[in-house]
Tab-separated table of N, CA and C in Angstrom:
chain	number	residue	atom	x	y	z
A	1	UNK	N	-18.590	-2.376	27.157
A	1	UNK	CA	-17.618	-1.352	27.138
A	1	UNK	C	-18.428	-0.084	27.315
A	2	UNK	N	-17.853	0.301	28.271
A	2	UNK	CA	-17.937	2.243	28.588
A	2	UNK	C	-17.808	3.074	27.307
A	3	UNK	N	-18.522	4.504	26.941
A	3	UNK	CA	-17.730	5.510	26.528
A	3	UNK	C	-18.017	6.572	26.741
A	4	UNK	N	-17.405	7.446	27.455
A	4	UNK	CA	-17.543	9.173	27.231
A	4	UNK	C	-17.366	9.266	26.352
A	5	UNK	N	-19.091	10.413	26.385
A	5	UNK	CA	-19.468	10.973	24.726
A	5	UNK	C	-19.029	12.364	25.399
A	6	UNK	N	-18.479	13.084	24.573
A	6	UNK	CA	-18.144	14.856	24.751
A	6	UNK	C	-19.946	15.173	24.691
A	7	UNK	N	-20.927	15.942	25.720
A	7	UNK	CA	-22.187	16.460	25.242
A	7	UNK	C	-21.707	18.093	25.039
A	8	UNK	N	-21.835	18.593	23.639
A	8	UNK	CA	-21.397	19.666	23.709
A	8	UNK	C	-22.124	21.187	23.945
A	9	UNK	N	-23.142	20.514	24.541
A	9	UNK	CA	-24.734	21.874	24.966
A	9	UNK	C	-24.373	21.702	26.527
A	10	UNK	N	-23.516	20.921	27.369
A	10	UNK	CA	-23.559	21.146	28.396
A	10	UNK	C	-22.235	20.824	29.451
A	11	UNK	N	-20.872	21.011	28.319
A	11	UNK	CA	-20.007	20.992	27.843
A	11	UNK	C	-19.392	20.020	29.201
A	12	UNK	N	-19.425	18.738	29.228
A	12	UNK	CA	-18.479	17.810	29.895
A	12	UNK	C	-19.525	16.514	29.528
A	13	UNK	N	-18.415	15.460	29.803
A	13	UNK	CA	-18.628	14.237	29.696
A	13	UNK	C	-19.574	13.037	30.103
A	14	UNK	N	-20.012	12.499	29.473
A	14	UNK	CA	-21.292	11.260	29.540
A	14	UNK	C	-21.033	10.273	29.407
A	15	UNK	N	-21.472	9.081	30.824
A	15	UNK	CA	-20.824	7.274	30.638
A	15	UNK	C	-22.115	7.412	29.051
A	16	UNK	N	-21.675	6.107	28.514
A	16	UNK	CA	-22.688	5.516	27.715
A	16	UNK	C	-22.120	4.549	27.829
A	17	UNK	N	-23.013	3.180	28.318
A	17	UNK	CA	-23.067	1.690	27.453
A	17	UNK	C	-23.898	1.563	26.568
A	18	UNK	N	-23.004	1.495	25.324
A	18	UNK	CA	-24.133	0.944	24.107
A	18	UNK	C	-24.520	-0.352	24.130
A	19	UNK	N	-24.398	-1.213	24.709
A	19	UNK	CA	-24.793	-2.890	24.705
A	19	UNK	C	-25.834	-2.369	25.860
A	20	UNK	N	-25.587	-1.865	26.880
A	20	UNK	CA	-27.214	-1.745	27.888
A	20	UNK	C	-27.907	-0.490	27.574
A	21	UNK	N	-27.641	-0.149	26.554
A	21	UNK	CA	-28.862	1.415	26.313
A	21	UNK	C	-28.972	2.450	27.411
A	22	UNK	N	-27.556	2.538	27.895
A	22	UNK	CA	-27.955	3.248	29.198
A	22	UNK	C	-27.011	4.676	28.588
A	23	UNK	N	-27.396	5.781	29.123
A	23	UNK	CA	-26.542	7.053	28.494
A	23	UNK	C	-26.782	7.961	30.097
A	24	UNK	N	-25.473	8.619	30.076
A	24	UNK	CA	-25.720	9.499	31.347
A	24	UNK	C	-25.836	9.062	32.570
A	25	UNK	N	-25.360	7.944	32.616
A	25	UNK	CA	-25.587	7.415	33.795
A	25	UNK	C	-24.492	7.812	35.162
A	26	UNK	N	-24.674	7.407	36.616
A	26	UNK	CA	-23.557	7.840	37.507
A	26	UNK	C	-22.334	7.170	37.312
A	27	UNK	N	-21.187	7.942	37.776
A	27	UNK	CA	-20.276	6.893	37.903
A	27	UNK	C	-19.650	5.962	38.752
A	28	UNK	N	-21.013	6.404	39.833
A	28	UNK	CA	-21.088	5.166	40.912
A	28	UNK	C	-21.357	3.966	40.951
A	29	UNK	N	-22.125	3.281	39.306
A	29	UNK	CA	-22.514	2.448	38.710
A	29	UNK	C	-21.678	1.489	38.135
A	30	UNK	N	-20.401	2.003	37.773
A	30	UNK	CA	-19.103	1.741	36.916
A	30	UNK	C	-18.055	1.377	38.221
A	31	UNK	N	-17.525	0.662	37.377
A	31	UNK	CA	-15.664	0.723	38.581
A	31	UNK	C	-14.940	0.677	36.949
A	32	UNK	N	-14.304	1.808	37.579
A	32	UNK	CA	-13.339	1.727	36.575
A	32	UNK	C	-11.749	1.241	36.772
A	33	UNK	N	-11.121	0.557	35.613
A	33	UNK	CA	-9.950	0.034	35.277
A	33	UNK	C	-8.947	0.804	36.267
A	34	UNK	N	-8.737	2.328	36.822
A	34	UNK	CA	-7.821	1.837	37.497
A	34	UNK	C	-7.649	2.399	38.535
A	35	UNK	N	-8.921	2.533	38.608
A	35	UNK	CA	-9.321	1.845	40.316
A	35	UNK	C	-9.365	0.894	40.518
A	36	UNK	N	-9.537	-0.253	40.043
A	36	UNK	CA	-9.974	-1.925	40.436
A	36	UNK	C	-7.924	-2.359	40.386
A	37	UNK	N	-7.141	-1.229	39.270
A	37	UNK	CA	-5.686	-2.055	39.712
A	37	UNK	C	-5.244	-1.856	40.471
A	38	UNK	N	-5.646	-0.206	40.657
A	38	UNK	CA	-4.972	0.271	42.714
A	38	UNK	C	-5.522	-0.679	43.762
A	39	UNK	N	-6.591	-0.748	43.868
A	39	UNK	CA	-7.805	-1.636	44.730
A	39	UNK	C	-6.759	-3.136	44.625
A	40	UNK	N	-6.465	-3.634	43.562
A	40	UNK	CA	-5.939	-5.173	43.665
A	40	UNK	C	-4.696	-4.657	44.273
A	41	UNK	N	-3.779	-3.958	43.537
A	41	UNK	CA	-2.497	-3.677	44.156
A	41	UNK	C	-2.200	-3.553	45.679
A	42	UNK	N	-3.138	-2.787	46.007
A	42	UNK	CA	-3.671	-2.519	47.585
A	42	UNK	C	-4.087	-3.647	48.397
A	43	UNK	N	-4.089	-4.968	47.898
A	43	UNK	CA	-5.171	-5.946	48.057
A	43	UNK	C	-5.950	-6.059	49.294
A	44	UNK	N	-6.776	-4.534	48.734
A	44	UNK	CA	-8.411	-4.687	48.619
A	44	UNK	C	-9.744	-4.736	47.894
A	45	UNK	N	-9.418	-6.340	46.858
A	45	UNK	CA	-10.861	-6.493	46.598
A	45	UNK	C	-10.202	-8.293	46.163
A	46	UNK	N	-11.163	-8.848	45.561
A	46	UNK	CA	-10.886	-10.213	45.059
A	46	UNK	C	-11.192	-10.237	44.119
A	47	UNK	N	-9.399	-10.563	43.544
A	47	UNK	CA	-9.522	-10.376	41.615
A	47	UNK	C	-10.606	-11.573	40.965
A	48	UNK	N	-10.570	-12.720	41.973
A	48	UNK	CA	-11.556	-13.614	41.173
A	48	UNK	C	-12.895	-13.364	40.852
A	49	UNK	N	-13.276	-11.713	41.311
A	49	UNK	CA	-14.556	-11.275	40.920
A	49	UNK	C	-14.771	-10.597	39.462
A	50	UNK	N	-13.498	-10.170	39.155
A	50	UNK	CA	-13.393	-9.607	38.196
A	50	UNK	C	-13.097	-10.280	36.767
A	51	UNK	N	-13.751	-9.888	35.385
A	51	UNK	CA	-13.187	-10.278	34.306
A	51	UNK	C	-14.684	-11.182	33.526
A	52	UNK	N	-14.073	-12.105	32.808
A	52	UNK	CA	-15.540	-12.816	32.009
A	52	UNK	C	-15.394	-13.866	32.160
A	53	UNK	N	-16.520	-14.841	31.812
A	53	UNK	CA	-16.601	-16.148	31.695
A	53	UNK	C	-15.433	-16.887	31.474
A	54	UNK	N	-15.006	-17.829	31.899
A	54	UNK	CA	-13.448	-18.145	31.375
A	54	UNK	C	-12.147	-17.339	31.731
A	55	UNK	N	-12.492	-16.341	32.173
A	55	UNK	CA	-10.886	-15.245	31.793
A	55	UNK	C	-11.146	-14.187	33.634
A	56	UNK	N	-11.389	-14.692	34.895
A	56	UNK	CA	-11.212	-14.378	35.499
A	56	UNK	C	-9.931	-14.015	36.805
A	57	UNK	N	-9.708	-12.907	37.471
A	57	UNK	CA	-8.834	-12.733	37.560
A	57	UNK	C	-7.540	-11.303	37.854
A	58	UNK	N	-6.543	-11.439	38.157
A	58	UNK	CA	-5.585	-10.068	38.301
A	58	UNK	C	-5.201	-9.968	36.332
A	59	UNK	N	-5.247	-11.408	35.881
A	59	UNK	CA	-4.654	-10.948	34.561
A	59	UNK	C	-5.723	-10.114	33.511
A	60	UNK	N	-6.961	-10.228	33.993
A	60	UNK	CA	-7.767	-9.007	33.107
A	60	UNK	C	-8.203	-7.983	33.469
A	61	UNK	N	-8.297	-7.924	34.763
A	61	UNK	CA	-7.615	-6.524	35.646
A	61	UNK	C	-6.323	-5.177	34.973
A	62	UNK	N	-5.370	-6.606	34.536
A	62	UNK	CA	-4.531	-5.641	33.771
A	62	UNK	C	-4.362	-5.343	32.611
A	63	UNK	N	-4.815	-6.719	31.809
A	63	UNK	CA	-5.099	-6.425	30.530
A	63	UNK	C	-6.491	-4.892	30.440
A	64	UNK	N	-7.511	-4.634	31.061
A	64	UNK	CA	-8.347	-3.275	30.585
A	64	UNK	C	-7.748	-2.472	31.406
A	65	UNK	N	-6.634	-2.690	32.650
A	65	UNK	CA	-5.941	-1.480	32.196
A	65	UNK	C	-5.409	-0.797	31.190
A	66	UNK	N	-4.868	-1.741	30.661
A	66	UNK	CA	-4.007	-1.018	29.357
A	66	UNK	C	-5.001	-1.367	28.548
A	67	UNK	N	-5.745	-1.532	28.111
A	67	UNK	CA	-7.303	-1.690	27.078
A	67	UNK	C	-7.444	-0.031	27.120
A	68	UNK	N	-7.997	0.200	28.215
A	68	UNK	CA	-8.651	1.463	28.468
A	68	UNK	C	-7.497	3.209	28.344
A	69	UNK	N	-6.165	2.466	29.171
A	69	UNK	CA	-4.949	3.217	28.310
A	69	UNK	C	-4.904	3.319	26.604
A	70	UNK	N	-5.211	2.442	25.763
A	70	UNK	CA	-5.150	2.260	24.144
A	70	UNK	C	-6.553	3.573	23.294
A	71	UNK	N	-7.163	3.142	24.833
A	71	UNK	CA	-8.360	3.250	24.118
A	71	UNK	C	-8.837	5.083	24.329
A	72	UNK	N	-7.971	5.504	25.389
A	72	UNK	CA	-7.952	6.922	25.265
A	72	UNK	C	-7.432	7.458	24.027
A	73	UNK	N	-6.254	6.378	24.161
A	73	UNK	CA	-5.615	7.731	23.076
A	73	UNK	C	-6.073	7.048	21.822
A	74	UNK	N	-7.249	7.137	21.541
A	74	UNK	CA	-7.860	6.344	20.340
A	74	UNK	C	-7.136	4.960	19.314
A	75	UNK	N	-6.855	4.521	20.509
A	75	UNK	CA	-6.588	3.233	19.663
A	75	UNK	C	-6.764	2.563	20.530
A	76	UNK	N	-8.497	1.655	19.782
A	76	UNK	CA	-9.038	0.741	20.515
A	76	UNK	C	-8.830	-0.581	19.497
A	77	UNK	N	-9.064	-1.056	20.555
A	77	UNK	CA	-8.752	-2.974	20.579
A	77	UNK	C	-9.645	-3.646	20.520
A	78	UNK	N	-9.813	-5.078	20.442
A	78	UNK	CA	-10.818	-5.780	20.958
A	78	UNK	C	-10.369	-6.415	22.290
A	79	UNK	N	-11.574	-7.087	22.671
A	79	UNK	CA	-10.528	-7.595	24.089
A	79	UNK	C	-9.628	-9.258	24.343
A	80	UNK	N	-9.603	-9.571	22.731
A	80	UNK	CA	-8.671	-11.145	22.985
A	80	UNK	C	-7.294	-10.759	21.892
A	81	UNK	N	-7.722	-9.505	22.419
A	81	UNK	CA	-6.415	-8.895	21.268
A	81	UNK	C	-5.199	-8.036	23.026
A	82	UNK	N	-4.513	-8.965	23.493
A	82	UNK	CA	-4.141	-8.457	25.001
A	82	UNK	C	-3.456	-8.489	24.726
A	83	UNK	N	-2.108	-7.458	25.663
A	83	UNK	CA	-0.759	-6.823	25.729
A	83	UNK	C	-0.192	-8.135	26.286
A	84	UNK	N	0.981	-7.600	25.879
A	84	UNK	CA	2.175	-8.936	26.111
A	84	UNK	C	1.825	-9.303	27.880
A	85	UNK	N	2.136	-8.005	28.504
A	85	UNK	CA	2.031	-8.021	29.620
A	85	UNK	C	1.320	-9.537	30.293
A	86	UNK	N	0.095	-9.525	29.799
A	86	UNK	CA	-0.863	-10.162	30.224
A	86	UNK	C	-0.628	-11.289	29.081
A	87	UNK	N	-0.176	-11.459	28.427
A	87	UNK	CA	0.173	-13.110	27.343
A	87	UNK	C	0.360	-14.368	27.968
A	88	UNK	N	1.051	-14.200	28.970
A	88	UNK	CA	1.286	-14.935	29.130
A	88	UNK	C	0.741	-15.584	30.491
A	89	UNK	N	0.064	-16.653	30.707
A	89	UNK	CA	-1.474	-16.390	31.578
A	89	UNK	C	-1.386	-17.449	32.646
A	90	UNK	N	0.095	-18.407	32.496
A	90	UNK	CA	0.905	-18.633	33.768
A	90	UNK	C	2.094	-17.794	34.404
A	91	UNK	N	1.917	-16.933	34.333
A	91	UNK	CA	2.247	-15.614	35.167
A	91	UNK	C	1.215	-14.948	36.128
A	92	UNK	N	2.220	-14.870	37.311
A	92	UNK	CA	1.738	-14.147	38.503
A	92	UNK	C	2.320	-12.648	38.356
A	93	UNK	N	0.279	-12.725	38.194
A	93	UNK	CA	0.450	-10.387	38.392
A	93	UNK	C	0.974	-9.913	39.131
A	94	UNK	N	1.316	-10.586	40.078
A	94	UNK	CA	1.824	-10.288	41.330
A	94	UNK	C	3.510	-10.368	41.220
A	95	UNK	N	3.900	-11.049	40.218
A	95	UNK	CA	5.288	-10.773	40.300
A	95	UNK	C	5.586	-9.594	38.884
A	96	UNK	N	5.269	-8.702	38.471
A	96	UNK	CA	5.511	-8.315	37.726
A	96	UNK	C	6.358	-6.841	37.940
A	97	UNK	N	7.452	-7.362	36.959
A	97	UNK	CA	8.745	-5.880	38.511
A	97	UNK	C	8.422	-4.823	38.721
A	98	UNK	N	8.876	-4.970	39.743
A	98	UNK	CA	8.369	-3.423	40.261
A	98	UNK	C	8.512	-1.886	39.519
A	99	UNK	N	9.325	-1.810	38.028
A	99	UNK	CA	9.557	-0.824	37.585
A	99	UNK	C	8.362	-0.589	36.452
A	100	UNK	N	7.472	-1.653	36.024
A	100	UNK	CA	6.197	-2.083	35.419
A	100	UNK	C	5.134	-1.782	36.709
A	101	UNK	N	5.296	-2.442	37.226
A	101	UNK	CA	4.013	-1.635	38.467
A	101	UNK	C	3.942	-0.071	38.865
A	102	UNK	N	5.284	0.646	38.882
A	102	UNK	CA	5.357	1.506	39.046
A	102	UNK	C	4.590	2.616	37.628
A	103	UNK	N	5.212	2.157	36.477
A	103	UNK	CA	4.360	2.089	35.186
A	103	UNK	C	3.028	2.478	36.165
A	104	UNK	N	2.383	1.351	35.551
A	104	UNK	CA	0.871	0.903	35.752
A	104	UNK	C	0.434	1.616	36.604
A	105	UNK	N	0.463	1.717	37.653
A	105	UNK	CA	0.386	2.890	38.437
A	105	UNK	C	0.062	3.829	38.589
A	106	UNK	N	1.170	4.724	37.679
A	106	UNK	CA	1.218	5.988	37.159
A	106	UNK	C	-0.040	6.250	36.116
A	107	UNK	N	0.049	5.389	35.494
A	107	UNK	CA	-1.272	5.140	34.528
A	107	UNK	C	-2.455	5.217	34.703
A	108	UNK	N	-2.934	4.318	36.069
A	108	UNK	CA	-4.021	4.346	37.026
A	108	UNK	C	-4.453	5.507	37.207
A	109	UNK	N	-3.916	6.271	37.946
A	109	UNK	CA	-3.761	7.594	38.755
A	109	UNK	C	-4.050	8.604	37.806
A	110	UNK	N	-3.979	8.541	36.200
A	110	UNK	CA	-3.535	9.014	35.243
A	110	UNK	C	-5.158	9.344	34.914
A	111	UNK	N	-5.723	7.846	34.377
A	111	UNK	CA	-6.847	7.793	33.804
A	111	UNK	C	-7.920	8.478	34.984
A	112	UNK	N	-7.462	8.449	35.711
A	112	UNK	CA	-8.705	9.035	36.258
A	112	UNK	C	-9.189	10.397	36.357
A	113	UNK	N	-8.370	11.234	35.266
A	113	UNK	CA	-8.559	12.812	34.643
A	113	UNK	C	-7.759	12.466	33.437
A	114	UNK	N	-8.506	11.598	32.792
A	114	UNK	CA	-7.313	11.233	31.232
A	114	UNK	C	-7.276	12.697	30.510
A	115	UNK	N	-8.115	13.974	30.471
A	115	UNK	CA	-8.481	15.347	30.199
A	115	UNK	C	-6.923	15.761	30.727
A	116	UNK	N	-6.924	16.206	31.222
A	116	UNK	CA	-5.851	16.841	31.648
A	116	UNK	C	-3.856	15.638	32.392
A	117	UNK	N	-4.500	14.429	32.001
A	117	UNK	CA	-2.864	13.609	32.380
A	117	UNK	C	-2.971	13.487	31.163
A	118	UNK	N	-3.767	13.717	29.953
A	118	UNK	CA	-3.883	13.463	29.012
A	118	UNK	C	-2.176	13.001	28.004
A	119	UNK	N	-1.283	14.507	28.225
A	119	UNK	CA	-0.307	14.547	26.964
A	119	UNK	C	0.621	13.153	27.994
A	120	UNK	N	0.623	13.269	29.318
A	120	UNK	CA	1.932	12.213	30.338
A	120	UNK	C	1.191	10.710	29.992
A	121	UNK	N	-0.045	10.355	29.157
A	121	UNK	CA	-0.485	9.075	29.294
A	121	UNK	C	-0.011	8.744	28.772
A	122	UNK	N	-0.378	9.520	26.591
A	122	UNK	CA	0.301	9.628	25.506
A	122	UNK	C	2.292	9.204	25.800
A	123	UNK	N	3.053	10.092	26.489
A	123	UNK	CA	4.134	9.857	26.664
A	123	UNK	C	4.754	8.599	27.362
A	124	UNK	N	4.198	8.324	28.336
A	124	UNK	CA	3.968	6.713	29.002
A	124	UNK	C	3.910	5.354	27.555
A	125	UNK	N	2.498	5.953	27.124
A	125	UNK	CA	2.367	4.787	26.325
A	125	UNK	C	3.440	5.056	25.225
A	126	UNK	N	3.937	6.332	24.740
A	126	UNK	CA	5.132	5.615	23.547
A	126	UNK	C	6.225	5.551	23.974
A	127	UNK	N	6.637	6.132	25.101
A	127	UNK	CA	7.961	6.113	25.467
A	127	UNK	C	8.784	5.310	26.873
A	128	UNK	N	7.687	4.919	27.944
A	128	UNK	CA	8.267	4.450	28.569
A	128	UNK	C	7.905	2.995	28.863
A	129	UNK	N	7.015	2.789	28.274
A	129	UNK	CA	6.058	1.103	28.012
A	129	UNK	C	5.763	0.457	27.537
A	130	UNK	N	5.860	1.637	25.879
A	130	UNK	CA	4.790	1.075	24.332
A	130	UNK	C	5.097	-0.684	24.374
A	131	UNK	N	6.392	-1.254	25.013
A	131	UNK	CA	6.565	-2.144	23.891
A	131	UNK	C	5.918	-3.483	24.757
A	132	UNK	N	5.347	-3.394	26.147
A	132	UNK	CA	4.909	-4.150	26.993
A	132	UNK	C	3.362	-3.744	27.042
A	133	UNK	N	2.580	-2.517	26.827
A	133	UNK	CA	1.335	-2.584	26.325
A	133	UNK	C	0.877	-2.225	25.348
A	134	UNK	N	1.688	-2.243	24.147
A	134	UNK	CA	0.705	-1.639	23.163
A	134	UNK	C	0.313	-3.042	23.411
A	135	UNK	N	-0.944	-3.317	22.095
A	135	UNK	CA	-2.000	-4.292	22.152
A	135	UNK	C	-2.133	-4.268	20.244
A	136	UNK	N	-1.323	-5.363	19.989
A	136	UNK	CA	-1.111	-5.612	18.725
A	136	UNK	C	-2.312	-7.087	18.425
A	137	UNK	N	-2.765	-6.988	17.117
A	137	UNK	CA	-3.489	-8.790	17.144
A	137	UNK	C	-2.880	-9.267	16.051
A	138	UNK	N	-2.647	-10.733	16.176
A	138	UNK	CA	-2.190	-11.930	14.982
A	138	UNK	C	-2.856	-12.857	15.148
A	139	UNK	N	-3.119	-13.612	14.409
A	139	UNK	CA	-3.666	-14.926	14.558
A	139	UNK	C	-3.636	-15.769	15.521
A	140	UNK	N	-1.729	-15.829	16.112
A	140	UNK	CA	-1.749	-16.813	16.827
A	140	UNK	C	-2.056	-16.136	18.892
A	141	UNK	N	-2.598	-14.578	18.101
A	141	UNK	CA	-2.418	-14.368	19.412
A	141	UNK	C	-1.119	-14.111	20.536
A	142	UNK	N	0.101	-13.538	19.649
A	142	UNK	CA	1.356	-12.640	19.594
A	142	UNK	C	1.536	-11.998	19.621
A	143	UNK	N	1.916	-11.302	20.075
A	143	UNK	CA	2.545	-9.980	20.309
A	143	UNK	C	3.756	-9.109	20.390
A	144	UNK	N	4.311	-8.351	18.628
A	144	UNK	CA	5.112	-8.088	18.824
A	144	UNK	C	5.677	-6.841	18.603
A	145	UNK	N	6.731	-5.923	19.819
A	145	UNK	CA	7.213	-4.495	19.931
A	145	UNK	C	7.081	-3.964	18.068
A	146	UNK	N	7.268	-2.720	17.569
A	146	UNK	CA	7.393	-2.856	16.590
A	146	UNK	C	7.891	-0.956	17.168
A	147	UNK	N	9.035	-0.510	15.792
A	147	UNK	CA	9.694	0.589	16.203
A	147	UNK	C	9.181	1.711	15.724
A	148	UNK	N	7.752	1.277	14.933
A	148	UNK	CA	7.115	2.455	14.726
A	148	UNK	C	5.906	2.671	15.829
A	149	UNK	N	5.541	3.794	16.285
A	149	UNK	CA	4.856	3.863	17.181
A	149	UNK	C	3.558	4.313	16.609
A	150	UNK	N	2.282	4.222	16.936
A	150	UNK	CA	1.096	4.082	16.442
A	150	UNK	C	0.597	5.879	16.655
A	151	UNK	N	-0.259	6.433	15.663
A	151	UNK	CA	-0.898	7.154	15.085
A	151	UNK	C	-1.988	7.483	16.380
A	152	UNK	N	-1.165	8.703	17.187
A	152	UNK	CA	-2.470	9.430	17.735
A	152	UNK	C	-2.822	10.838	17.327
A	153	UNK	N	-3.965	10.710	17.736
A	153	UNK	CA	-4.698	12.426	17.757
A	153	UNK	C	-4.417	13.323	18.996
A	154	UNK	N	-4.555	14.245	18.835
A	154	UNK	CA	-4.165	15.447	19.930
A	154	UNK	C	-5.070	14.996	21.233
A	155	UNK	N	-6.461	14.907	20.895
A	155	UNK	CA	-8.202	14.512	21.817
A	155	UNK	C	-8.221	13.670	20.944
A	156	UNK	N	-8.944	12.617	21.384
A	156	UNK	CA	-10.069	11.898	20.932
A	156	UNK	C	-11.101	12.268	21.049
A	157	UNK	N	-12.475	12.482	20.614
A	157	UNK	CA	-13.771	13.099	20.998
A	157	UNK	C	-14.847	12.094	21.593
A	158	UNK	N	-13.526	10.598	21.520
A	158	UNK	CA	-14.976	9.761	22.771
A	158	UNK	C	-13.620	9.262	23.535
A	159	UNK	N	-13.779	8.861	25.039
A	159	UNK	CA	-13.033	7.719	25.418
A	159	UNK	C	-13.952	6.455	26.115
A	160	UNK	N	-12.891	5.357	25.353
A	160	UNK	CA	-13.837	4.464	25.905
A	160	UNK	C	-13.020	3.692	27.124
A	161	UNK	N	-14.662	2.795	27.722
A	161	UNK	CA	-13.850	2.467	28.899
A	161	UNK	C	-14.021	0.970	29.331
A	162	UNK	N	-12.572	-0.060	29.330
A	162	UNK	CA	-13.751	-0.953	29.538
A	162	UNK	C	-13.398	-2.293	31.049
A	163	UNK	N	-14.057	-1.432	32.144
A	163	UNK	CA	-14.051	-2.125	33.476
A	163	UNK	C	-15.546	-2.279	33.789
A	164	UNK	N	-15.999	-3.128	34.701
A	164	UNK	CA	-17.578	-3.169	34.979
A	164	UNK	C	-18.040	-2.294	35.412
A	165	UNK	N	-19.168	-2.912	35.060
A	165	UNK	CA	-20.784	-2.384	35.699
A	165	UNK	C	-20.941	-2.737	37.240
A	166	UNK	N	-21.116	-2.667	38.502
A	166	UNK	CA	-21.290	-2.950	39.380
A	166	UNK	C	-23.170	-3.443	39.741
């Protein structure tokens, strides 16, 4: 898990990897989920290079994008809590309906600059696509859309990103 932490004295975000004890490293050392998703959709990467042991390919790419959206909005989840859009392992990510792909692409672009796109990210999360990308835990790893929206702050103090270090 990579986090962005606000550094008040310098008035900027710092990348932090608590697991590797890295602080303030270059974004070039890290692949952000939105960029990976867009390269995947443009057939510019090998999806089998992305994931974790026993879970590689397009599903983790899409799942991490949804996780990052939730994290930026202050609703962080653990990795095994998957969004409904990736919960069917037999579903081909390339076959997601075009309306969903348009929204996912928009999320990917907005995640490049989450401060300036925060309100739009929140709108997409709450209104347009919540039932598919909202992550909810359950004992059996089944996820259900609820009518109550999650409580979100106007701006979270930290941002998390769950992509991969290069």
